[in-house]
Structure formats: structure tokens, C-alpha cells
Amino acid sequence: MSFTLHGIPVSRGIAIGRAYLIAPAALDVDHYLIEPAQMEGEIERFRSAQQRVHVELDALRADLAADAPSEMGAFINVHSMILNDAMLVQETIDLVRTRRYNVEWALTEQLERLSRHFDDIEDEYLRERKADIEQVVERLLKALAGASPSPLDGVHGSCEEMIVVAHDIAPADMMQFKTQTFQGFVTDLGGRTSHTAIVARSLGIPAAVGVQHASALIRQDDLIIVDGDHGIVIVDPAPIVLEEYSYRQSEKALEQRKLQRLKFSPTQTLCGTRIELCANIELPDDAIAAVEAGAMGVGLFRTEFLFMNTKDRLPEEEEQFAAYRRAVELMNGLPVTIRTIDVGADKPLESISGGDGYETAANPALGLRAIRWSLSEPQMFLTQLRAILRASAFGSVKILIPMLAHAQEIDQTLDLIREAKRQLDDAGLAYNPNVQVGAMIEIPAAAIALPLFLKRLDFLSIGTNDLIQYTLAIDRADNAVAHLYDPLHPAVLHLIAFTLREAKRAGVPVSVCGEMAGDPALTRLLLGMGLTEFSMHPSQLLVVKQEVLRSHLKTLEKPVADVLASFEPEEVQAALKRVAEI
Ligand code: PEP
Ligand code: MG
């Protein structure tokens, strides 16, 4: 049966593929008691469902392409093992015999018991195996319901045809998808600038988040369409709908090819003002895509992603140095702005969780995150600073500090940078002594108290994702309040405009590296506010460049001034329309 789900569009484009459920839904089945005479028949029903799922899994394994990621094969093997495990099989049969539950009831009851057990396990890896058991139980229930096993509809060997459907995907898990090419992503939770959404966007593949109950309603292997422009997910589409979306998909591919022509043209407005478009990266090798898209440098290297998936330790200085140096060398002389670690809130770090209590903090987004955590761990911070400074000997490097708000935080950070330089001098290791240090402006207090920053730092970078979150008191990752997360709220626009104006007046370079910089619908507005340096995911670069090439700064002055002059939504909207149409 075809149905449509609505969520938040976070990464543009259209994906058509089979659902690959990462964490299937809670299971809803009939519960009834059976007569003693039915018992053996009920157990036989279970055995034949088990046999059917075995055949299904074997077929999936046989169907895996040679180039399929090894995780795919491993998933299937684990599922086969679970299917034979006494904890699942014998205990379920015992429930049928002793309680006279129908087999579906016995199966979900046993799943619940196992889940409770799993929730108490400390080892995260083992705890996560709960999802595998859920997936196996779901397959068994499907087989019991008589749904046709569809091995050929399943994992067709290449994840290029698959769309990940999950309740939620942690940023650390998203990073693992970077090495695999799925067609799209759908999650039940998340907001437009949650880090999961940001990584999806960096992969340049269509995604919708906050699609409530998607992982409960979509079944493994369902054919689905993800419309990443509108946040729509169509499950089991009718042939005519499928045809329409296939057509739109090819139109978009054509548009993308046309955009490639802009790659080598200089980025300047119609009136001749040069605009700098840089790239946001999460891993050193993302710099390859940045160069390919024609970025003028890396405006934001989110180093915390290097620190994820490192289990029980933080990377050593040498390991970090190698990663920073690789990004710098890949950029081949173009500037690389390396942001010091920004963990906490929706980017928890496995290796330090529990140690400092931020995981248990009542308000992690307001807690010991980013620079606050770095300053509380000076040895860790010095290690990172030394690694970044050493990379500056191999190209153009700038250091960017996240989440600063207080003068003493800036001063302590600058002291530690001086200390890191001293340590490198003592060790006889090379670095650029004039490396520039900048601050993220992403806390309203920082924007309002801008003179503190202008006096102490070499450059600024506006982090609109957090600036919006903290100005509006809207958790950027919470889909329940996602409709109120508004980049065009007058308070947000005023803070951005003020920062741009004051930095310009003081002669301090300023860029925007939050997601607003990569949204072509906002390019003209930001240009009209005086922004000349944008940093965004490489996949957004050409479409933003197209907007820059079509814009004339002089004609933007008046409508942008009108946007800022009003606090009334209708008037702001009318002025924004004029900005877009000019
Ligand atoms: C921001 O807050 O806008 C930003 C660029 O940083 P992050 O998204 O990593 O918090
Ligand atoms: Mg931020």
C-alpha cells in the first residue's frame, strides 16, 4: 500500500531505492491464548517461519555484490546467528508451551525481556546488538504474517540502491556512512541543523529528518522515494508517481551537470565584487571534494569528527598532526581554517563520555562543550594546538575557536596557544609563528559583546547553526520544535547584520560558516548584509556561486535594509521576496 510521510528537508535532491532499516520499529502484533491441542502446531508455525527467514538471509548473502561494504555481510551473519540462538528460539518456544501465548506474542514478549537485559549492559557494542535482535524478530513476524519473503527485493549487493531508514543516527554513525554511498537518509528524529543532518548534507545525498514514525511504518526492503527538497517520503509509490520522480531525478542530474560549467569562472557579483566561497569539511579527505568544487579554501574543518569512533582514547598528537597536514596538503596552498574540538550537546564523544559528566548534564547544549571543555582539559587542548600549529608549516593554516563568550576564555585560549608554540620551540618543531586565530560567533553574547572579540582576534566566523539555537532557545536537533527554528527571525538577522557591520568597520575579516551560508535562498540576503566570505559543504558551492553571479550589490541595499527595518513577519517576508526577485 502506498503512503506518504512528511518531515524536514535537510539535503536536496531525489532518491529512489529500497529501505535499509537500521533500527526497526517497535512491534505491534495480535496477542491471544492458544488451546493445548494447538501447541505443537503453533511451534511448527514458528519453526517454518524460522526456516523461511534462514532462506531469506542466505539469499541476501548470496546476492551481495563483490564491492558491497563488508558491514553488509557481517550484518547478515549476525542475524543468522541470532536466528539460531537459544535465548531467542528456545525461550520463545517455552513461552508458547508454558504460557500458551500465540507465537507472535511469545516472540515480542521474549524480545522485550532481552531488550531489558540489553539496556543494562554497559558495553556499548553489545548494547547496540539489541537492534539486530529487533530486526531478526521483525523478519520472523513478517514471515509469520505470511508476507512473501523477498530475497531479491532486499540488499541487491550494492548499497547505491538503498536508502537508510532509522529512528535516529548519531553523528558518529553518520561518519561511517561517509565511506559508503547510500542513495538517501530518512530518520524519525532530528532538525535542520542537527549534526546528523549536516553530515547527510555533506554527503550530498537527499535526506529528510524528523519524519515521525518513519522507522516504524517503513518495512525493510520497501521501495521508497525521498524528496529531499520538500522532506517528503513516499513509500511503495504507484508506477505513475515513480515515473514522475524518476523524471525529476534526471532533470536534477542535468541541472547539476550544468552547474559544473561554473566551476572555473571567478566568483563575483554582477557589479564586480569578488566573493570568497570556502568549504566546510569533517574529515581530511573531504578536502578532495572541496578542491573539486572550486573552493577557495577550507572555512571550517570540524575536527571533532576525527575524535569520534576512537573508542576509549583521543588521537595522539602525531595522529592529529597527520590528519591536519593531509587536509592542508590536499588544499595545495589554499587556506585551511581548523576549528579546535567542539564536542558536547549532540556531538558526544565516546572516549570521554562519563568522565566529565556532560552526558548527564541536564542541559548539555549549555554545558561543558566546545572551548569550555578544551579549557577544562588543558593537556588535551595543548596536544591539539601543537598538532594544528605543526600542520601550519605545510601550508596556510588558521585556528578557529568554537563557542567563546567571555573575555577570559579568549585570553586563556590565547595563552595556551602561546604555550603550545613555546613547547614546539623547545622541541625544535616547525610551525608558522604568525598563524591567525579567530573566533566562532555563535553565542548571542559574543555578537553583542563583539568589541571584546574584535580587539583580541584576527578573524571571526559566524556559526549561524548555534547562533539561531541560542538566540531563539530552540534545540537545533529537536524535531518537536523544528518549526520554530527560524534563520529569518529578526533577532537572528540583527545579530548577523551587526556582526558583519562592526567587523567590517574594525577591519577584521568575517565569514559565515553555519548552514545559512550554503542555502542559495539566503545568498542574496547575506550579500546584501555585506558578507563576502561564505563557507559551506562542497556540494552546495556551485549553486551558491550561481546566485552570487546573478546578484548586484547596489540593488540589494534597499530591500535588505527593508528586511532589517521591520520586526513584523509579513513585512519581513515581503521585503525578502523583493530581495529574491531583484
Ligand atoms: C554553527 O554553529 O553554525 C557551526 C558552524 O558549528 P557547528 O554546526 O559545528 O556547531
Ligand atoms: Mg556551532
XYZ file of C-alpha atoms and ligand atoms in Angstrom:
593
model
C 0.000 0.000 0.000
C 1.358 3.373 -0.962
C 1.543 6.162 1.630
C 3.378 9.435 2.141
C 5.235 10.754 5.175
C 6.292 14.323 5.852
C 9.388 15.567 7.625
C 12.054 18.233 7.476
C 14.022 18.553 4.226
C 17.728 18.652 5.051
C 19.588 17.627 1.935
C 18.307 18.427 -1.511
C 17.622 16.018 -4.344
C 15.545 12.939 -5.036
C 16.468 9.411 -4.043
C 14.689 6.270 -5.146
C 15.656 2.976 -3.567
C 14.947 0.168 -1.153
C 14.628 0.880 2.558
C 17.520 -0.299 4.670
C 16.244 -0.207 8.233
C 18.923 0.447 10.796
C 16.694 0.173 13.851
C 13.280 -1.244 13.148
C 10.158 -0.221 14.871
C 8.513 -1.445 17.995
C 6.404 -4.372 17.039
C 2.651 -4.435 17.177
C 1.105 -7.893 16.973
C -2.019 -9.808 17.999
C -1.998 -11.328 21.471
C -4.175 -14.401 22.187
C -4.012 -17.628 24.167
C -3.925 -20.948 22.361
C -5.556 -24.247 23.294
C -3.236 -27.077 24.448
C -4.178 -29.002 21.315
C -2.871 -26.139 19.147
C 0.507 -26.037 20.876
C 2.538 -28.261 18.571
C 1.009 -26.615 15.509
C 1.941 -23.179 16.900
C 5.535 -24.300 17.483
C 5.633 -25.734 13.981
C 4.464 -22.340 12.666
C 7.419 -20.764 14.443
C 9.870 -23.346 13.065
C 8.740 -22.809 9.499
C 8.979 -19.002 9.893
C 12.493 -19.522 11.204
C 13.311 -21.688 8.202
C 11.872 -19.092 5.859
C 13.991 -16.317 7.357
C 17.061 -18.541 7.029
C 16.382 -18.912 3.321
C 15.814 -15.168 3.081
C 19.120 -14.338 4.785
C 21.039 -16.891 2.702
C 19.625 -15.341 -0.444
C 20.598 -11.856 0.738
C 24.128 -13.049 1.441
C 24.434 -14.744 -1.939
C 23.134 -11.625 -3.628
C 25.747 -9.280 -2.145
C 27.921 -7.687 -4.792
C 31.653 -8.117 -4.576
C 32.102 -4.409 -3.831
C 29.435 -4.286 -1.123
C 30.768 -2.937 2.183
C 31.925 -5.724 4.484
C 29.472 -4.470 7.143
C 26.626 -5.719 4.968
C 27.875 -9.304 5.037
C 28.636 -9.028 8.738
C 25.100 -7.791 9.464
C 23.619 -10.790 7.699
C 25.914 -13.228 9.516
C 25.000 -11.786 12.894
C 21.324 -12.061 12.001
C 21.740 -15.733 11.026
C 23.388 -16.432 14.361
C 20.648 -14.678 16.309
C 18.072 -16.695 14.388
C 19.522 -19.888 15.880
C 20.225 -18.558 19.337
C 18.562 -20.460 22.159
C 17.848 -17.196 24.003
C 15.519 -16.279 21.203
C 14.339 -19.628 19.870
C 14.098 -21.864 22.932
C 12.778 -19.188 25.240
C 10.074 -18.243 22.727
C 9.011 -21.870 22.386
C 8.962 -22.177 26.184
C 6.611 -19.203 26.389
C 4.272 -20.909 23.922
C 4.359 -24.106 25.973
C 4.149 -22.650 29.472
C 2.045 -19.541 28.994
C 0.067 -20.698 25.947
C 0.851 -17.449 24.169
C 0.402 -17.368 20.402
C 3.852 -17.390 18.819
C 3.845 -13.690 17.807
C 3.061 -12.724 21.393
C 5.726 -15.084 22.739
C 8.252 -13.634 20.317
C 7.599 -9.998 21.221
C 7.486 -10.861 24.920
C 10.861 -12.537 24.651
C 12.196 -9.556 22.668
C 11.080 -7.258 25.452
C 12.816 -9.409 28.076
C 16.015 -9.448 26.064
C 15.771 -5.689 25.488
C 15.540 -5.022 29.203
C 18.571 -7.176 29.688
C 20.437 -5.341 26.919
C 19.592 -1.912 28.314
C 21.520 -2.841 31.463
C 24.638 -3.896 29.600
C 27.476 -1.415 29.989
C 29.367 -2.383 26.873
C 28.013 -0.101 24.168
C 28.845 -2.501 21.362
C 26.866 -5.304 22.973
C 24.054 -2.933 23.873
C 23.718 -1.988 20.249
C 23.188 -5.635 19.252
C 19.656 -5.113 20.544
C 18.801 -3.523 17.206
C 19.962 -6.678 15.422
C 17.679 -8.843 17.544
C 14.792 -6.477 16.800
C 15.481 -6.789 13.091
C 15.522 -10.584 13.247
C 12.290 -10.649 15.248
C 10.758 -8.312 12.719
C 11.724 -10.658 9.900
C 10.223 -13.592 11.813
C 6.981 -11.714 12.396
C 6.830 -10.813 8.741
C 7.278 -14.456 7.813
C 4.613 -15.480 10.353
C 2.227 -12.937 8.849
C 2.707 -14.698 5.546
C 4.375 -11.749 3.868
C 6.250 -13.088 0.913
C 9.927 -13.347 1.630
C 11.522 -11.190 -0.984
C 15.186 -12.001 -1.123
C 15.584 -10.413 -4.481
C 13.962 -7.220 -3.265
C 16.440 -6.965 -0.444
C 20.048 -5.943 -0.334
C 20.854 -6.029 -4.002
C 24.519 -6.195 -3.328
C 25.152 -2.535 -3.822
C 24.143 -0.007 -1.199
C 23.840 2.529 -4.006
C 20.253 1.412 -4.370
C 19.485 1.639 -0.665
C 18.003 4.342 1.491
C 18.862 4.277 5.165
C 15.805 4.499 7.407
C 16.462 4.885 11.124
C 14.909 6.209 14.283
C 17.940 8.426 14.651
C 21.546 8.301 13.514
C 24.266 9.591 15.797
C 26.826 11.884 14.113
C 29.493 9.274 14.853
C 27.491 6.641 12.977
C 26.860 9.066 10.139
C 30.603 9.331 9.690
C 30.715 5.647 8.879
C 28.291 6.255 6.031
C 30.829 8.650 4.547
C 32.712 5.711 3.167
C 29.601 4.124 1.704
C 27.290 5.512 -0.866
C 23.682 5.150 0.071
C 21.016 6.815 -2.020
C 19.406 8.717 0.834
C 18.582 9.001 4.510
C 15.329 9.142 6.448
C 15.157 9.477 10.229
C 12.307 9.797 12.724
C 14.151 12.463 14.738
C 16.397 15.436 14.015
C 16.297 19.060 12.992
C 17.577 21.041 10.024
C 20.972 21.752 11.559
C 21.380 18.727 13.782
C 24.834 17.316 13.143
C 23.293 14.244 11.589
C 21.594 16.466 9.017
C 24.794 18.388 8.411
C 26.732 15.230 7.666
C 23.950 14.000 5.357
C 24.214 17.295 3.501
C 27.974 16.966 3.291
C 27.475 13.625 1.593
C 25.413 15.470 -0.987
C 22.628 12.922 -0.963
C 18.920 13.529 -0.393
C 17.723 13.300 3.190
C 14.674 14.020 5.302
C 14.749 14.042 9.098
C 12.013 14.439 11.694
C 9.863 12.083 9.587
C 7.956 10.911 12.607
C 7.432 7.148 12.915
C 9.176 6.515 9.586
C 11.180 3.640 11.020
C 8.005 2.119 12.440
C 5.955 2.474 9.272
C 8.543 1.658 6.639
C 9.492 -2.013 6.343
C 12.798 -3.497 5.402
C 13.179 -3.502 1.596
C 10.150 -1.277 0.904
C 10.596 0.753 -2.243
C 10.718 4.414 -1.217
C 11.196 7.840 -2.733
C 12.890 10.569 -0.674
C 12.197 14.084 -1.857
C 14.967 15.961 -0.055
C 13.731 19.334 -1.346
C 10.411 19.053 0.447
C 11.038 16.490 3.207
C 8.577 14.041 1.656
C 8.945 10.263 1.782
C 6.708 8.176 -0.472
C 6.511 4.509 0.446
C 5.614 1.898 -2.158
C 4.834 4.519 -4.817
C 2.338 3.924 -7.613
C 4.004 3.420 -11.043
C 2.923 6.856 -12.268
C 4.424 8.543 -9.167
C 7.614 6.573 -9.596
C 7.817 7.687 -13.206
C 7.278 11.338 -12.268
C 10.022 11.239 -9.626
C 12.427 9.381 -11.931
C 11.891 12.182 -14.421
C 12.527 14.855 -11.760
C 15.621 12.961 -10.690
C 17.056 13.049 -14.198
C 16.187 16.769 -14.502
C 18.141 17.436 -11.339
C 21.105 15.446 -12.578
C 21.044 17.605 -15.697
C 20.958 20.802 -13.582
C 23.940 19.513 -11.616
C 25.867 18.892 -14.810
C 25.066 22.428 -15.999
C 26.296 23.862 -12.701
C 29.667 22.201 -13.298
C 30.268 24.781 -16.019
C 30.541 27.466 -13.342
C 33.409 25.694 -11.665
C 36.211 27.637 -13.237
C 34.614 31.081 -13.523
C 35.653 33.677 -10.910
C 33.130 34.184 -8.127
C 31.989 37.769 -8.415
C 28.766 39.694 -8.392
C 27.376 41.461 -11.458
C 28.924 44.670 -10.116
C 32.351 43.031 -9.909
C 32.749 42.403 -6.163
C 34.824 39.298 -5.503
C 33.176 36.827 -3.145
C 35.095 34.042 -1.440
C 33.393 30.652 -1.281
C 35.105 28.165 1.001
C 34.304 24.643 2.121
C 33.251 23.052 5.391
C 34.857 19.654 5.948
C 34.631 16.958 8.606
C 37.481 14.668 7.603
C 40.796 15.470 5.878
C 39.848 13.684 2.666
C 36.739 15.858 2.330
C 39.250 18.415 1.072
C 39.288 16.495 -2.223
C 35.625 17.373 -2.825
C 36.367 20.946 -1.717
C 39.052 21.375 -4.378
C 36.882 19.697 -6.992
C 34.034 22.100 -6.289
C 36.410 25.057 -6.725
C 36.527 26.153 -3.066
C 38.945 28.978 -2.272
C 39.951 27.260 0.939
C 38.517 25.422 3.911
C 36.499 27.845 6.022
C 35.672 25.270 8.690
C 37.347 21.954 9.464
C 35.201 20.380 12.203
C 37.971 18.427 13.930
C 35.684 16.765 16.478
C 34.752 14.196 13.856
C 38.340 12.940 13.986
C 37.813 12.313 17.667
C 34.672 10.249 17.172
C 34.705 6.470 16.832
C 38.013 6.307 18.655
C 36.504 4.182 21.424
C 38.461 4.681 24.598
C 41.141 7.146 23.624
C 41.684 10.503 21.970
C 44.014 10.604 18.968
C 47.650 11.271 19.819
C 49.454 14.397 18.615
C 51.115 12.553 15.712
C 47.821 11.119 14.501
C 46.136 14.513 14.656
C 49.090 16.216 13.019
C 48.977 13.715 10.139
C 45.247 14.399 9.640
C 45.609 18.203 9.681
C 48.669 18.075 7.459
C 46.807 15.906 4.947
C 43.953 18.423 4.688
C 46.447 21.270 4.336
C 48.408 19.472 1.621
C 45.271 18.475 -0.258
C 44.265 22.157 -0.350
C 47.556 22.884 -2.050
C 48.358 26.324 -0.657
C 44.760 27.454 -0.123
C 43.914 28.438 3.470
C 42.584 25.803 5.870
C 40.694 27.029 8.918
C 40.970 24.331 11.557
C 38.453 24.581 14.364
C 39.505 23.182 17.711
C 37.411 20.357 19.090
C 33.728 21.180 19.513
C 32.235 18.269 21.418
C 29.215 18.066 23.627
C 25.478 18.521 23.111
C 24.551 16.457 20.033
C 28.193 15.528 19.382
C 29.068 13.395 22.414
C 32.464 11.791 22.457
C 32.671 8.113 23.265
C 36.195 8.290 24.615
C 35.465 10.946 27.206
C 31.810 10.329 27.982
C 31.148 9.827 31.613
C 34.440 11.400 32.552
C 33.238 14.935 32.827
C 29.600 14.472 33.321
C 28.408 16.372 30.288
C 26.411 13.354 29.180
C 24.447 13.504 32.365
C 24.178 17.294 32.368
C 20.582 18.473 32.454
C 21.270 20.853 29.559
C 24.224 19.532 27.542
C 23.926 22.291 24.911
C 24.524 24.799 27.697
C 27.100 22.695 29.480
C 30.753 21.819 29.274
C 31.038 21.797 25.484
C 33.479 23.075 22.862
C 36.067 25.567 24.174
C 34.718 25.177 27.704
C 35.647 21.508 27.653
C 39.004 22.222 25.955
C 39.935 24.745 28.632
C 38.977 22.254 31.324
C 41.352 19.707 29.748
C 44.478 21.805 29.068
C 46.731 18.836 28.252
C 44.309 17.535 25.633
C 43.905 21.057 24.271
C 47.646 21.677 24.114
C 48.063 18.409 22.212
C 45.549 19.565 19.626
C 47.034 23.059 19.402
C 50.540 21.666 18.852
C 49.236 19.335 16.122
C 47.448 22.202 14.346
C 50.442 24.525 14.672
C 52.753 21.872 13.243
C 50.441 21.499 10.226
C 50.859 25.258 9.640
C 54.411 24.557 8.469
C 52.933 22.791 5.420
C 50.555 25.410 4.085
C 48.203 28.167 5.102
C 46.507 27.363 8.417
C 44.198 29.393 10.651
C 42.952 28.349 14.088
C 39.269 28.809 14.864
C 37.854 28.558 18.402
C 34.230 27.452 18.953
C 31.677 28.733 21.483
C 33.627 31.603 23.012
C 31.595 34.078 25.043
C 33.856 35.558 27.732
C 36.952 37.759 27.581
C 38.777 35.439 29.966
C 38.045 32.432 27.754
C 39.634 34.241 24.806
C 42.621 35.248 26.922
C 43.115 31.749 28.353
C 42.926 30.291 24.839
C 45.494 32.751 23.505
C 47.751 31.940 26.473
C 47.537 28.236 25.687
C 48.352 28.877 22.018
C 51.449 30.783 23.164
C 52.300 27.871 25.462
C 51.894 25.360 22.609
C 54.255 27.466 20.487
C 56.793 27.528 23.337
C 56.632 23.751 23.618
C 57.182 23.371 19.863
C 60.135 25.769 20.061
C 61.629 23.669 22.854
C 61.133 20.522 20.790
C 62.587 22.195 17.707
C 59.427 21.546 15.669
C 58.429 23.885 12.838
C 55.257 25.983 12.686
C 54.090 29.323 11.353
C 54.573 31.786 14.243
C 52.064 34.195 12.671
C 49.215 31.735 12.411
C 45.921 33.636 12.681
C 43.479 32.890 15.462
C 39.754 33.505 15.077
C 36.522 33.007 16.996
C 33.221 31.491 16.108
C 30.439 33.971 16.770
C 27.695 31.544 17.694
C 26.520 32.644 21.114
C 24.363 35.802 21.154
C 26.552 37.200 23.963
C 29.563 37.050 21.640
C 27.772 39.007 18.918
C 26.506 41.615 21.358
C 29.885 41.979 23.081
C 31.714 41.995 19.745
C 34.350 44.621 20.711
C 35.881 42.017 23.053
C 36.445 39.783 20.067
C 37.442 42.467 17.561
C 40.189 43.632 19.893
C 41.673 40.209 20.595
C 41.284 38.099 17.467
C 42.440 38.081 13.848
C 39.167 36.979 12.248
C 35.598 35.922 13.015
C 33.329 33.240 11.657
C 29.594 33.362 12.328
C 28.177 29.961 13.273
C 24.551 30.511 12.423
C 23.500 27.000 13.457
C 24.226 27.597 17.101
C 23.530 31.326 16.916
C 19.932 30.514 15.951
C 19.706 27.760 18.582
C 20.888 30.012 21.402
C 19.108 33.182 20.275
C 15.732 31.506 19.937
C 16.217 28.895 22.696
C 15.383 26.154 20.181
C 17.297 22.879 20.347
C 18.653 22.541 16.813
C 18.306 18.747 16.926
C 14.777 18.542 18.309
C 12.138 17.965 15.642
C 9.364 18.829 18.115
C 10.400 22.488 17.945
C 11.954 22.435 14.470
C 9.155 24.624 13.055
C 10.348 27.430 15.354
C 13.991 27.148 14.321
C 13.964 30.170 12.060
C 17.078 31.651 10.421
C 14.940 34.622 9.359
C 13.805 35.591 12.837
C 14.531 39.347 13.144
C 16.654 38.768 16.267
C 18.923 36.388 14.359
C 19.171 38.664 11.321
C 20.022 41.652 13.512
C 22.822 39.782 15.283
C 24.309 38.687 11.946
C 23.994 42.139 10.381
C 25.504 43.777 13.463
C 28.460 41.374 13.493
C 29.149 41.882 9.785
C 28.913 45.659 10.063
C 31.084 46.025 13.167
C 33.742 43.600 11.924
C 33.935 45.471 8.640
C 34.242 48.779 10.463
C 37.093 47.374 12.576
C 38.799 45.849 9.523
C 38.516 42.303 10.931
C 37.712 39.630 8.302
C 34.429 37.846 8.957
C 32.771 34.873 7.324
C 29.638 32.784 7.831
C 30.219 29.042 8.178
C 26.825 27.931 9.511
C 24.318 26.240 7.246
C 22.819 29.599 6.206
C 25.920 30.191 4.084
C 25.144 27.136 1.958
C 21.466 27.891 1.408
C 21.077 29.507 -2.036
C 17.760 31.017 -0.931
C 19.709 33.156 1.571
C 22.734 34.066 -0.559
C 21.398 37.441 -1.675
C 20.270 38.391 1.791
C 23.740 37.697 3.195
C 25.413 39.500 0.303
C 23.139 42.482 0.929
C 24.180 42.469 4.591
C 27.781 42.827 3.474
C 29.025 39.229 3.650
C 31.878 38.480 1.266
C 33.169 35.178 2.722
C 30.936 32.119 2.781
C 31.855 28.635 3.936
C 29.635 25.632 3.173
C 29.648 21.991 2.224
C 31.304 21.452 -1.136
C 28.054 20.050 -2.545
C 26.419 23.495 -2.098
C 29.212 25.552 -3.557
C 28.179 25.800 -7.193
C 24.535 26.511 -6.558
C 25.511 29.357 -4.193
C 28.027 30.576 -6.749
C 25.245 30.743 -9.326
C 23.326 33.076 -7.009
C 26.396 35.259 -6.479
C 26.922 35.571 -10.231
C 23.312 36.755 -10.641
C 23.437 39.362 -7.851
C 24.107 43.094 -7.927
C 25.097 44.505 -4.541
C 23.811 48.023 -5.157
C 20.303 46.840 -5.980
C 20.246 44.634 -2.882
C 20.904 47.518 -0.493
C 17.369 48.874 -0.239
C 15.371 45.618 0.042
C 17.874 44.187 2.545
C 17.633 47.395 4.601
C 13.838 46.924 4.487
C 14.189 43.346 5.778
C 16.161 44.635 8.745
C 13.949 47.657 9.329
C 10.883 45.646 10.265
C 10.024 43.189 13.003
C 6.645 42.240 11.533
C 6.713 38.823 9.813
C 4.547 39.905 6.833
C 6.696 42.969 6.155
C 9.908 40.973 6.512
C 8.529 38.334 4.135
C 7.525 40.986 1.579
C 10.992 42.562 1.728
C 12.634 39.140 1.435
C 10.564 38.472 -1.669
C 11.931 41.664 -3.190
C 15.486 40.562 -2.310
C 14.886 37.259 -4.114
C 13.273 38.818 -7.173
C 15.639 41.682 -7.827
C 27.495 26.621 13.697
O 27.138 26.507 14.875
O 26.903 27.329 12.856
C 28.664 25.887 13.205
C 29.160 26.103 12.009
O 29.193 24.944 14.017
P 28.532 23.506 14.273
O 27.421 23.335 13.276
O 29.611 22.506 14.094
O 28.051 23.619 15.667
Mg 28.416 25.592 16.357
